[in-house]
Short mmCIF file of C-alpha atoms and ligand atoms in Angstrom, two decimals:
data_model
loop_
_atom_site.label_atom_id
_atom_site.label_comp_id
_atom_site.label_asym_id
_atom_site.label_seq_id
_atom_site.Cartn_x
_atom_site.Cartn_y
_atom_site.Cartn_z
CA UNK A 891 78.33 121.09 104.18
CA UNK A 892 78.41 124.40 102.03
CA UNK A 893 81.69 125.83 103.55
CA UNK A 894 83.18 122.46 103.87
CA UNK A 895 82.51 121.85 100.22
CA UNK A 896 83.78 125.32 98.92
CA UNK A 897 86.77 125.23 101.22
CA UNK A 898 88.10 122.03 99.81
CA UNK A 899 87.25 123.46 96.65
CA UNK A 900 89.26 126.90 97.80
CA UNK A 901 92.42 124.74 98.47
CA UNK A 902 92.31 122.38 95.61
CA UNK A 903 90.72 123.70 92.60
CA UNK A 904 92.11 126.38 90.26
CA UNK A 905 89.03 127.03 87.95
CA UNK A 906 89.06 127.93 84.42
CA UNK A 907 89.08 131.86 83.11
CA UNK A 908 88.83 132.72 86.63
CA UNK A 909 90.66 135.16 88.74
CA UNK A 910 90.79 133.17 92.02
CA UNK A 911 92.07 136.06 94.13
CA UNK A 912 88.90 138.09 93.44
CA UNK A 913 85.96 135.69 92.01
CA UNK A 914 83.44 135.43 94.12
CA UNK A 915 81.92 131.67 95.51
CA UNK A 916 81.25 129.16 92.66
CA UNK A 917 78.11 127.60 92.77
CA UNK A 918 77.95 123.90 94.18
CA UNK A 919 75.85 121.84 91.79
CA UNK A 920 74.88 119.23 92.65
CA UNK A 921 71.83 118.04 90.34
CA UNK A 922 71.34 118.83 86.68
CA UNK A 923 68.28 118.01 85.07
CA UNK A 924 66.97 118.89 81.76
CA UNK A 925 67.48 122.85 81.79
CA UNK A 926 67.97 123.36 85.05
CA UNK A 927 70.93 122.75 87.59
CA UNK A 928 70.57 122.60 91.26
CA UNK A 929 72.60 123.59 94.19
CA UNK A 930 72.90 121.71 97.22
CA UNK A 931 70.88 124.36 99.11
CA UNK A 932 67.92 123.25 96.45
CA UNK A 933 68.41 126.77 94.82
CA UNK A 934 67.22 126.04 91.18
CA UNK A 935 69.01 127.84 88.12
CA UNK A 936 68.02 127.70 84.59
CA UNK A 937 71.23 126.99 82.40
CA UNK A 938 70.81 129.27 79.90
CA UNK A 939 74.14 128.78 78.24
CA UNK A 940 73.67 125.01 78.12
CA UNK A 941 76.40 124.69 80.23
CA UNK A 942 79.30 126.45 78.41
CA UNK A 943 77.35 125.83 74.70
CA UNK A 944 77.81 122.41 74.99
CA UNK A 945 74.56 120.68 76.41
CA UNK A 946 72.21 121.21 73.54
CA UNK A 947 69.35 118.82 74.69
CA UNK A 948 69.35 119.71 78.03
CA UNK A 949 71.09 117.83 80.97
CA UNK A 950 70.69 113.95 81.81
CA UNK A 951 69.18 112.73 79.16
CA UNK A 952 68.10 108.86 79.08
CA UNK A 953 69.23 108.15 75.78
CA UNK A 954 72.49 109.41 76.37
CA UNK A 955 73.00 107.60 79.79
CA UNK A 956 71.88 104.07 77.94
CA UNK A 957 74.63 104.94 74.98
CA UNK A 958 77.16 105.16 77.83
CA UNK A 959 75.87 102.49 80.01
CA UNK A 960 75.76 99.78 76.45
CA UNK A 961 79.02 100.99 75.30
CA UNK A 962 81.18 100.68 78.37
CA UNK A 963 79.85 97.02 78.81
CA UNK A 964 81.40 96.18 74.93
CA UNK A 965 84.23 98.60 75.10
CA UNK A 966 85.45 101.40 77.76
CA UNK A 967 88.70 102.53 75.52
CA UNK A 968 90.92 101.32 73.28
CA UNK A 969 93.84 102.50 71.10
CA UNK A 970 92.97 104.22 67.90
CA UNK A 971 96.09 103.35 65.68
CA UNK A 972 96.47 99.89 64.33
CA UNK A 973 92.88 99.08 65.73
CA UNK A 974 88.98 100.48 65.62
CA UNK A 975 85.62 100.06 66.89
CA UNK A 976 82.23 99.82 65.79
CA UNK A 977 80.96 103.19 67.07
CA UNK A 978 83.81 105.67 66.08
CA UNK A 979 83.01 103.90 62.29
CA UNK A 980 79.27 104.83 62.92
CA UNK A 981 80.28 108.46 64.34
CA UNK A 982 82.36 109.28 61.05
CA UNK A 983 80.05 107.48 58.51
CA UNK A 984 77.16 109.37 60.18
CA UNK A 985 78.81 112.98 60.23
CA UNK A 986 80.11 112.67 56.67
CA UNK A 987 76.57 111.92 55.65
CA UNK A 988 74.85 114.60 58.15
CA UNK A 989 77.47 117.63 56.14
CA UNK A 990 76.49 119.27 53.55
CA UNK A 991 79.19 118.92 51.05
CA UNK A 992 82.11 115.85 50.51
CA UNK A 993 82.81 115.62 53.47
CA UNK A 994 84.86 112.40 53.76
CA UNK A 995 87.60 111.56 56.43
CA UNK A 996 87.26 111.97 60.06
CA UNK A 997 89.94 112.64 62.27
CA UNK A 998 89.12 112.20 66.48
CA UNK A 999 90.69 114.47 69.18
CA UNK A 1000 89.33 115.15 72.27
CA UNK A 1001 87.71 118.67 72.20
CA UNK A 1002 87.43 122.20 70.24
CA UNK A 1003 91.03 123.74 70.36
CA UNK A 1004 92.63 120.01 69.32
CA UNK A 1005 90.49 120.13 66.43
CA UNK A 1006 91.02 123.32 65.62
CA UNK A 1007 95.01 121.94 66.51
CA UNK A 1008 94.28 119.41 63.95
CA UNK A 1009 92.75 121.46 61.28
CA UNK A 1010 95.79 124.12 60.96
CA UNK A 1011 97.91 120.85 61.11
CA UNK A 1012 96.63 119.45 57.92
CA UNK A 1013 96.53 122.77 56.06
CA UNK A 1014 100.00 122.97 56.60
CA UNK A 1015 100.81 119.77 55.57
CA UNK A 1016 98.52 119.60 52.80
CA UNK A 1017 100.52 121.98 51.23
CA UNK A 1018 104.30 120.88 52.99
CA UNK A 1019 103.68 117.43 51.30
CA UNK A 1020 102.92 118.77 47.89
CA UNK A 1021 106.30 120.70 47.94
CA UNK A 1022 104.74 123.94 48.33
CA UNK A 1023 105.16 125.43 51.37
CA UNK A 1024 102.35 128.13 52.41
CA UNK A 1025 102.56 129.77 55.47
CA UNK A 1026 99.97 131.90 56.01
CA UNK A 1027 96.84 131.75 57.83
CA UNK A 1028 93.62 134.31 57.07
CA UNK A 1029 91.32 134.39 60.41
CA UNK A 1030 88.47 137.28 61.04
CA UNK A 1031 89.19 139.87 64.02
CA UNK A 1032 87.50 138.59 67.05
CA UNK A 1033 88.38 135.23 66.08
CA UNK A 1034 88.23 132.91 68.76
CA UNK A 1035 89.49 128.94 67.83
CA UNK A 1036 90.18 128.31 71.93
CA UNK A 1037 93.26 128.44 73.92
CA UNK A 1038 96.24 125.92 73.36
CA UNK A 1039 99.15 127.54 71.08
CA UNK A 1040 97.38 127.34 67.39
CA UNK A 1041 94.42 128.21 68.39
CA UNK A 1042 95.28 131.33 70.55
CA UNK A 1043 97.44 132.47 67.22
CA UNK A 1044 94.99 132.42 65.07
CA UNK A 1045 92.53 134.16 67.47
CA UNK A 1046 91.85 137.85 68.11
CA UNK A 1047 95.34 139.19 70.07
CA UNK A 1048 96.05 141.25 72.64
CA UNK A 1049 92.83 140.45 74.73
CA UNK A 1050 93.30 136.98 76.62
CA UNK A 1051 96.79 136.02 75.13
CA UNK A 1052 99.55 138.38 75.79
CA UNK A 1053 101.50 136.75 77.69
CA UNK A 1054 102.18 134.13 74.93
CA UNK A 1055 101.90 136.18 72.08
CA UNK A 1056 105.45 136.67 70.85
CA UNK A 1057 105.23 132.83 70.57
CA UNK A 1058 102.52 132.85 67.89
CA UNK A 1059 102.56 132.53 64.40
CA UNK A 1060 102.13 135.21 61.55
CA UNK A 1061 98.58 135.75 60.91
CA UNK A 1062 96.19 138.36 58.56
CA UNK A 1063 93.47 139.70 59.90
CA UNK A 1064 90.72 140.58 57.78
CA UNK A 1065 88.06 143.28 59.55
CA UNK A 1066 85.08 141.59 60.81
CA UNK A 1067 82.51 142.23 57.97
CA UNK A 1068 80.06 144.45 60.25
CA UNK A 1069 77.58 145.06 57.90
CA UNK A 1070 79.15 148.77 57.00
CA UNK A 1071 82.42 147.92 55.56
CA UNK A 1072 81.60 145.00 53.19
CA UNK A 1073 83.85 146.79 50.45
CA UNK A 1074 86.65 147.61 52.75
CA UNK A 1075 86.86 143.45 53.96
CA UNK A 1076 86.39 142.43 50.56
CA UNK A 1077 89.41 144.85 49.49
CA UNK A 1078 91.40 143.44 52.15
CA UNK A 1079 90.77 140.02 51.15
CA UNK A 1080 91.37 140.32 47.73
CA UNK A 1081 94.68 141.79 48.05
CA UNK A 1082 95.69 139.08 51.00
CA UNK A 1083 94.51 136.24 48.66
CA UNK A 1084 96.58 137.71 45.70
CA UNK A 1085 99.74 137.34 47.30
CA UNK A 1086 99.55 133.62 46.68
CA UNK A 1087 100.71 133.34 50.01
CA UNK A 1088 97.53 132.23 51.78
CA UNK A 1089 97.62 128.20 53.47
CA UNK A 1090 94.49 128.73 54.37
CA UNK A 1091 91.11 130.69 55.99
CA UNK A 1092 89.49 130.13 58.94
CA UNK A 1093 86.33 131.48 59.83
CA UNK A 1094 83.74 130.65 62.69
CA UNK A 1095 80.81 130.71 59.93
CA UNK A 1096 77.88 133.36 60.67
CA UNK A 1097 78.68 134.05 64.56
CA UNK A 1098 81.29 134.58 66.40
CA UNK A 1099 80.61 133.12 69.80
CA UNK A 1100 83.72 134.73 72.13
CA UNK A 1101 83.66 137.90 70.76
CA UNK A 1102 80.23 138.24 71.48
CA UNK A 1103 78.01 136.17 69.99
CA UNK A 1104 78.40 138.87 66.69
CA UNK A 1105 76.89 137.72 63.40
CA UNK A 1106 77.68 138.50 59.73
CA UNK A 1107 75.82 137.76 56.58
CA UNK A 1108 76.23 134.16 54.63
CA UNK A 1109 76.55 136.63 51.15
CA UNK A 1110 79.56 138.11 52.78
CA UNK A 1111 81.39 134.73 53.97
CA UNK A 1112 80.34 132.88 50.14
CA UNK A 1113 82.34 136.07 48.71
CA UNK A 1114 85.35 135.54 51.69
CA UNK A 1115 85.80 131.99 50.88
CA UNK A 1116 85.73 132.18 46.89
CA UNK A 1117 88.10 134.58 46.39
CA UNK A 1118 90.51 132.75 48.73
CA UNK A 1119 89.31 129.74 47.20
CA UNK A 1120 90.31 131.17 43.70
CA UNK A 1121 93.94 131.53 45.05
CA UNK A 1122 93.71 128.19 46.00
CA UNK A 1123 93.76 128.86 49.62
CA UNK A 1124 91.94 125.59 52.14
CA UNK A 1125 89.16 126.78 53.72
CA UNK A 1126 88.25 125.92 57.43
CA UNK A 1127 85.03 126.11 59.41
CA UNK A 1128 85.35 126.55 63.32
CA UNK A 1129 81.81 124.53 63.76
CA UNK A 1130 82.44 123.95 67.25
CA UNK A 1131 79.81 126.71 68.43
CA UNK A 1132 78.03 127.30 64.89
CA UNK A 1133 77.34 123.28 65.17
CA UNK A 1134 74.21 121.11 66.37
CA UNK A 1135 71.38 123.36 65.40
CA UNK A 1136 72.77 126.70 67.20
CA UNK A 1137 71.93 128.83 63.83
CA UNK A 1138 67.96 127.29 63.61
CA UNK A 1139 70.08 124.70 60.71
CA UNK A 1140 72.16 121.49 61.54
CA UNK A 1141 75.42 123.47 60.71
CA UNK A 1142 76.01 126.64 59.78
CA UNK A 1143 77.09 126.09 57.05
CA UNK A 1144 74.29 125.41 55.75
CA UNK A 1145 72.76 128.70 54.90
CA UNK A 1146 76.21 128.93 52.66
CA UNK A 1147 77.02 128.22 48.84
CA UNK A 1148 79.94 127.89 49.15
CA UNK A 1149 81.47 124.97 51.30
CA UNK A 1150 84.74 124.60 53.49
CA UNK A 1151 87.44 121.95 52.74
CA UNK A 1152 88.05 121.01 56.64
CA UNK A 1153 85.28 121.21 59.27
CA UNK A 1154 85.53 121.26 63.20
CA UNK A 1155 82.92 120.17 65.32
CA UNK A 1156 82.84 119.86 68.95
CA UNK A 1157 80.71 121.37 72.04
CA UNK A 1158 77.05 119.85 71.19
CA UNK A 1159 78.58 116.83 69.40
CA UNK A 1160 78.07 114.28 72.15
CA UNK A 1161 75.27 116.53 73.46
CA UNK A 1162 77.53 117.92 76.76
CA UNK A 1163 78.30 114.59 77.90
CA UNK A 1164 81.60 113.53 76.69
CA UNK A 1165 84.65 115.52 75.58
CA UNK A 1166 85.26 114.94 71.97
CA UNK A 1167 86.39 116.87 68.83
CA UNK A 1168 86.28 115.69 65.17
CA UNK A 1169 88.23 117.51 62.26
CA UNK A 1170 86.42 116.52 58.72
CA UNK A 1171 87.64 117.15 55.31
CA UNK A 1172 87.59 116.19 52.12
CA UNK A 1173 89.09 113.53 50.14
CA UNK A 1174 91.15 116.30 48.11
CA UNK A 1175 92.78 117.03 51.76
CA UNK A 1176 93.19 113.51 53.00
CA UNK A 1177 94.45 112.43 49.64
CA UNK A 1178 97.63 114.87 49.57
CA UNK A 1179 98.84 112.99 53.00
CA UNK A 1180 99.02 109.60 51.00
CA UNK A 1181 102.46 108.19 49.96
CA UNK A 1182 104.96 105.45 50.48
CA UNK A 1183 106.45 108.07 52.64
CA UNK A 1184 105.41 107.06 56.41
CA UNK A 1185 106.30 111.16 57.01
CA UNK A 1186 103.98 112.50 55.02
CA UNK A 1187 101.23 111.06 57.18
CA UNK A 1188 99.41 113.25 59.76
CA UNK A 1189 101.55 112.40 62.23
CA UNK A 1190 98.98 113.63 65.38
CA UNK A 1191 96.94 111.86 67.62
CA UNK A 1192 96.21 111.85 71.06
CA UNK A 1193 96.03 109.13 74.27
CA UNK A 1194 92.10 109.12 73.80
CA UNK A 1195 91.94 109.57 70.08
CA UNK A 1196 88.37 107.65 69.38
CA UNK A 1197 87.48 107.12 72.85
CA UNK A 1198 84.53 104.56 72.22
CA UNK A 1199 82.20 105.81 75.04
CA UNK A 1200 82.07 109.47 73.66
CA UNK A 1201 81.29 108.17 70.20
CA UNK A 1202 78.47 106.33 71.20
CA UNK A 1203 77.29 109.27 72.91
CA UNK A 1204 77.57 111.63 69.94
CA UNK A 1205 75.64 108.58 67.93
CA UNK A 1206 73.04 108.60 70.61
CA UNK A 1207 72.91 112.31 70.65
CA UNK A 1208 72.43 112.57 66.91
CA UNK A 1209 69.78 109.71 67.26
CA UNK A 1210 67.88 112.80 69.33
CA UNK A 1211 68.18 115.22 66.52
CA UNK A 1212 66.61 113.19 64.13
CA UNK A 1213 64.05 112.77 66.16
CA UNK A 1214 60.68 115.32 65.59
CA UNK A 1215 60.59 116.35 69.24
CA UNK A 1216 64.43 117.69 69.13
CA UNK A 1217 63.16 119.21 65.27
CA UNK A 1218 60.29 121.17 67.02
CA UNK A 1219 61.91 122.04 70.07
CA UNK A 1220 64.60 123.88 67.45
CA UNK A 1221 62.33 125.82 65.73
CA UNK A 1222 60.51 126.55 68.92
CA UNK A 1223 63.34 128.13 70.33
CA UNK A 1224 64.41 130.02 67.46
CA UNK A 1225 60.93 131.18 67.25
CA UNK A 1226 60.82 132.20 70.86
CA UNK A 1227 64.23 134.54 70.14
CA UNK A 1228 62.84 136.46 67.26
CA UNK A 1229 59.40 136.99 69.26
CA UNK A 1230 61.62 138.09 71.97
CA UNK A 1231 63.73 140.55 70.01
CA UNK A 1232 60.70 142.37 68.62
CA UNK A 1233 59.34 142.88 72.21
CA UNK A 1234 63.04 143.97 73.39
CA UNK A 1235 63.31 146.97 70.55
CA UNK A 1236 60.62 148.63 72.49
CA UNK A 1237 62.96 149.09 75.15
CA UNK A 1238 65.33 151.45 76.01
CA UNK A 1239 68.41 150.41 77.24
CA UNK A 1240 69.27 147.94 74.84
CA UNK A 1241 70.89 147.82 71.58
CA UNK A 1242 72.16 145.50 68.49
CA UNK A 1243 69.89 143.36 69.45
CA UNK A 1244 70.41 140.28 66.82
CA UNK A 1245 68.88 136.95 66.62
CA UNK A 1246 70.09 133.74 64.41
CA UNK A 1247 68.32 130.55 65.35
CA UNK A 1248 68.63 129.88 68.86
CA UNK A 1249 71.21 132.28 69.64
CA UNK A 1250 69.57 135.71 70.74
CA UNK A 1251 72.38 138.62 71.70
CA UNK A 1252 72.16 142.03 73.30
CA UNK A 1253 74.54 145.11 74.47
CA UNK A 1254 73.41 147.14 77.09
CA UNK A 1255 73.99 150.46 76.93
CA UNK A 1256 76.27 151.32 79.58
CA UNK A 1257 78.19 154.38 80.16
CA UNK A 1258 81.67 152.79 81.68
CA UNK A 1259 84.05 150.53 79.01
CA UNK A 1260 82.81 147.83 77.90
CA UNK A 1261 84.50 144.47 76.18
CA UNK A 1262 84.95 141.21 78.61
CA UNK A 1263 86.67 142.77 81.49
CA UNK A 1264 83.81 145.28 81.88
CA UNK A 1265 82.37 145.53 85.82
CA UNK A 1266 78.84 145.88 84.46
CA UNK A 1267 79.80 142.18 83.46
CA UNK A 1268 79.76 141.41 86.81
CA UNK A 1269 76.85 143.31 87.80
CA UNK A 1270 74.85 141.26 85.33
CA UNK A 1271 75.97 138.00 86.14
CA UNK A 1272 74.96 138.60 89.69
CA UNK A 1273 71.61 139.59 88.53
CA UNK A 1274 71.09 136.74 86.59
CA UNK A 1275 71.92 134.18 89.52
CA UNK A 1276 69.36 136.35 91.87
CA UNK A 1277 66.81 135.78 89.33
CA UNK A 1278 67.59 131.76 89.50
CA UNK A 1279 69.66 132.09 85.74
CA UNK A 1280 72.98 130.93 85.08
CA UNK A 1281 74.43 132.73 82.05
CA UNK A 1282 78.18 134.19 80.83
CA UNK A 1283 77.47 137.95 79.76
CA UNK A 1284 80.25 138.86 76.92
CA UNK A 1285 81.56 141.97 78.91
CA UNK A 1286 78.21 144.08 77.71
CA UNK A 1287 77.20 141.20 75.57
CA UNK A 1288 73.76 139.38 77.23
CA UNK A 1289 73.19 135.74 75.50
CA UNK A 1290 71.04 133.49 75.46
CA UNK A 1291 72.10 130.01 74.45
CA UNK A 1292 69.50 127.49 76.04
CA UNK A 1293 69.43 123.94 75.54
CA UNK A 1294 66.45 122.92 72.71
CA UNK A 1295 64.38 121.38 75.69
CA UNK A 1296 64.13 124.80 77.88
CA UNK A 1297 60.83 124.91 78.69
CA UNK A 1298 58.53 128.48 76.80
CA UNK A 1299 57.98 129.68 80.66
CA UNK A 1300 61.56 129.39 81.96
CA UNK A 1301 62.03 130.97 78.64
CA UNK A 1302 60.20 133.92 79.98
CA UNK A 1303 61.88 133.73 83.28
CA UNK A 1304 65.35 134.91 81.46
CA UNK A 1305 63.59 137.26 79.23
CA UNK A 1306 61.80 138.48 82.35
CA UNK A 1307 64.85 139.37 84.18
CA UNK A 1308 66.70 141.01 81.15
CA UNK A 1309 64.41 143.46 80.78
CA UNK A 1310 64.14 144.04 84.24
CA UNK A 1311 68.14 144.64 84.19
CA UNK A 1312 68.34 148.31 84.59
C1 PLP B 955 84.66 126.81 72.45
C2 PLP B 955 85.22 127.06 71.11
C3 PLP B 955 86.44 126.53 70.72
C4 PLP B 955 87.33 125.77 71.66
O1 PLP B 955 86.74 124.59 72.12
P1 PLP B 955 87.22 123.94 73.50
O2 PLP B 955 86.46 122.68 73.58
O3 PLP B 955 86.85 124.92 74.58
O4 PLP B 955 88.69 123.73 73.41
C5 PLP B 955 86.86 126.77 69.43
N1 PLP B 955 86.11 127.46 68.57
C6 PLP B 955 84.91 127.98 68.90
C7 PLP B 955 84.12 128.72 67.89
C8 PLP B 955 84.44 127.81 70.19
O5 PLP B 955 83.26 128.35 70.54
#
């Protein structure tokens, strides 16, 4: 069955952020349950980057399965404009409430870049309809917002992109605040934002998951976003990683003062099940698209805008966080990382070793280049996956992104094999 199954999968399938020439077998699932996936040879692997950051409370869940089951016997799908539906009303009453902030219109789309889409889409416009065109867009080097056309220009360049990048739009860069050059970013920002120029900033709050999983200080992004703020410049969140407890909080942005004007949240929002994105923002945003003028209406949307069965998920799925199980397993896991990052400093070998809730991050020292296309990348993988772990090593990077139900032993199991990485 094995070389049946991957030769039909050899003929038919082009896979995602894969060179298909060289990469080497996939891995046929065929189970997942809670933290762990299966392959049809009953090889066992603990997903330790909840499946591509998205399956936060671990895989088949009951709850979720009923929410899906209950919904698709009222409604499978219907069209978003001109009509609605109990649960996408629920879904955007609920996250409004769950934000910090005034957070008060929800827009649907279907997964992280199309909210990000969304989000650059109303900055824009926010400003287009008020007569005052603004242009430009602030993002953080090693940005990453995901992969259709906004996105990717507003993202860290020359490293996935080139081949499209003479079609992107103008963009600054601010450094990404390290730790070292605090003075040098907040320079760089002040002198961007006092060109009056500036639409908006985007920032994916505290970590940035592509390039690395590489975390900054909430002091640093409170001063970003004020004195862009000041200039009168729309602040966005990229929550899509940040979101659904990653940090140890709900949202990152919680460990902030100072709050963004448009949020995006995807990944963990219907706990891995669904595809769905939501772009929030305030009623100063949403108000500057009303007018007797049908064209100065966000003029987006998409075939599955809404799609009932993934908002009943992500209500299900936020029915688990509230729950004291999902609280505990949270700070469990966060609790695990730290514990884990104070044993890992006694080895050699390792290095930046950084922790923030349930994320925990580490380079290894390697002598050869490092950065995503490294071969040690490789190496590591393949280590992983002989120890019975799926994870996604960042070129150098090692993370660990587990869903909140992992279990403290096959906690150990992936702590286990990093050290033993050598
Ligand atoms: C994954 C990701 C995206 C893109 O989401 P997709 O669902 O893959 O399109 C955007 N921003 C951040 C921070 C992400 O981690």
């Amino acid at each position: 069955m094995s070389t049946d199954i991957l030769a039909r999968d050899k003929k038919y399938v082009w896979h995602p952020f894969t060179q298909m020439q060289t990469a080497p077998d996939p891995i046929v699932v065929v189970r997942a349950k809670d933290a762990i996936l299966t392959d049809e040879s009953g090889k066992e692997y603990i997903d330790v980057n909840s499946s591509w950051w998205v399956n936060v409370h671990g895989h088949g869940r009951p709850e979720l399965k009923k929410a899906l089951q209950e919904q698709f016997d009222e409604i499978d799908h219907i069209i978003f404009a001109g009509a609605t539906h109990p649960k996408g009303i629920e879904l955007s009453e609920r996250i409004c409430k769950l934000l910090p902030g005034n957070f008060s219109k929800v827009f649907f789309s279907d997964d992280g870049s199309t909210a990000i889409e969304v989000a650059l889409k109303m900055v824009f416009q926010f400003w287009h309809n008020q007569g005052q065109p603004k242009r430009r867009i602030v993002a953080l080097e090693g940005a990453y917002h995901g992969d259709t056309f906004g996105a990717m220009s507003i993202g860290q360049r020359g490293y996935f992109n080139e081949p499209f990048e003479h079609f992107f739009f103008d963009v600054d860069f601010l450094p990404f605040p390290d730790g070292t050059n605090t003075d040098e970013v907040i320079r760089r920002a002040n002198e961007l934002a006092d060109s009056g120029e500036i639409a908006g900033l985007i920032v994916e709050p505290l970590v940035q998951g592509s390039a690395g999983m590489r975390m900054y200080s909430e002091e640093v992004l409170d001063e970003l976003v004020r004195i862009f703020r000041k200039k009168g410049a729309k602040i966005i969140f990229d929550e899509i990683m940040t979101g659904w407890g990653r940090t140890g909080k709900m949202f990152a942005m919680e460990y902030c003062t100072e709050l963004p004007d448009i949020t995006c949240v995807s990944k963990g929002l219907t706990g891995g099940v669904m595809p769905l994105g939501l772009t929030i923002a305030t009623e100063e945003i949403y108000t500057a698209f009303l007018s007797e003028d049908k064209l100065k209406a966000l003029l987006h949307g998409h075939s599955y805008t809404g799609n009932p069965l993934a908002c009943a998920v992500a209500c299900a799925s936020m029915d688990i966080f509230e729950t004291d199980e999902s609280k505990e397993n949270i700070r469990r896991v966060a609790g695990k990382m730290d514990d884990f990052a104070n044993r890992l400093s006694r080895h050699s070998g390792f290095t930046n070793i950084r922790v923030r809730g349930t994320i925990l991050a580490v380079e290894l020292v390697v002598p050869e280049q490092t950065g995503y296309f490294a071969s040690v990348r490789d190496k590591i993988y393949q280590h992983f996956l002989d120890h019975g772990i799926l994870c996604r090593p960042l070129g150098n990077v090692v993370f660990f992104n587990p869903p909140y139900c992992i279990t403290d032993n096959q906690l150990e199991k992936c702590f286990a094999a990093l050290i033993d990485f050598q």
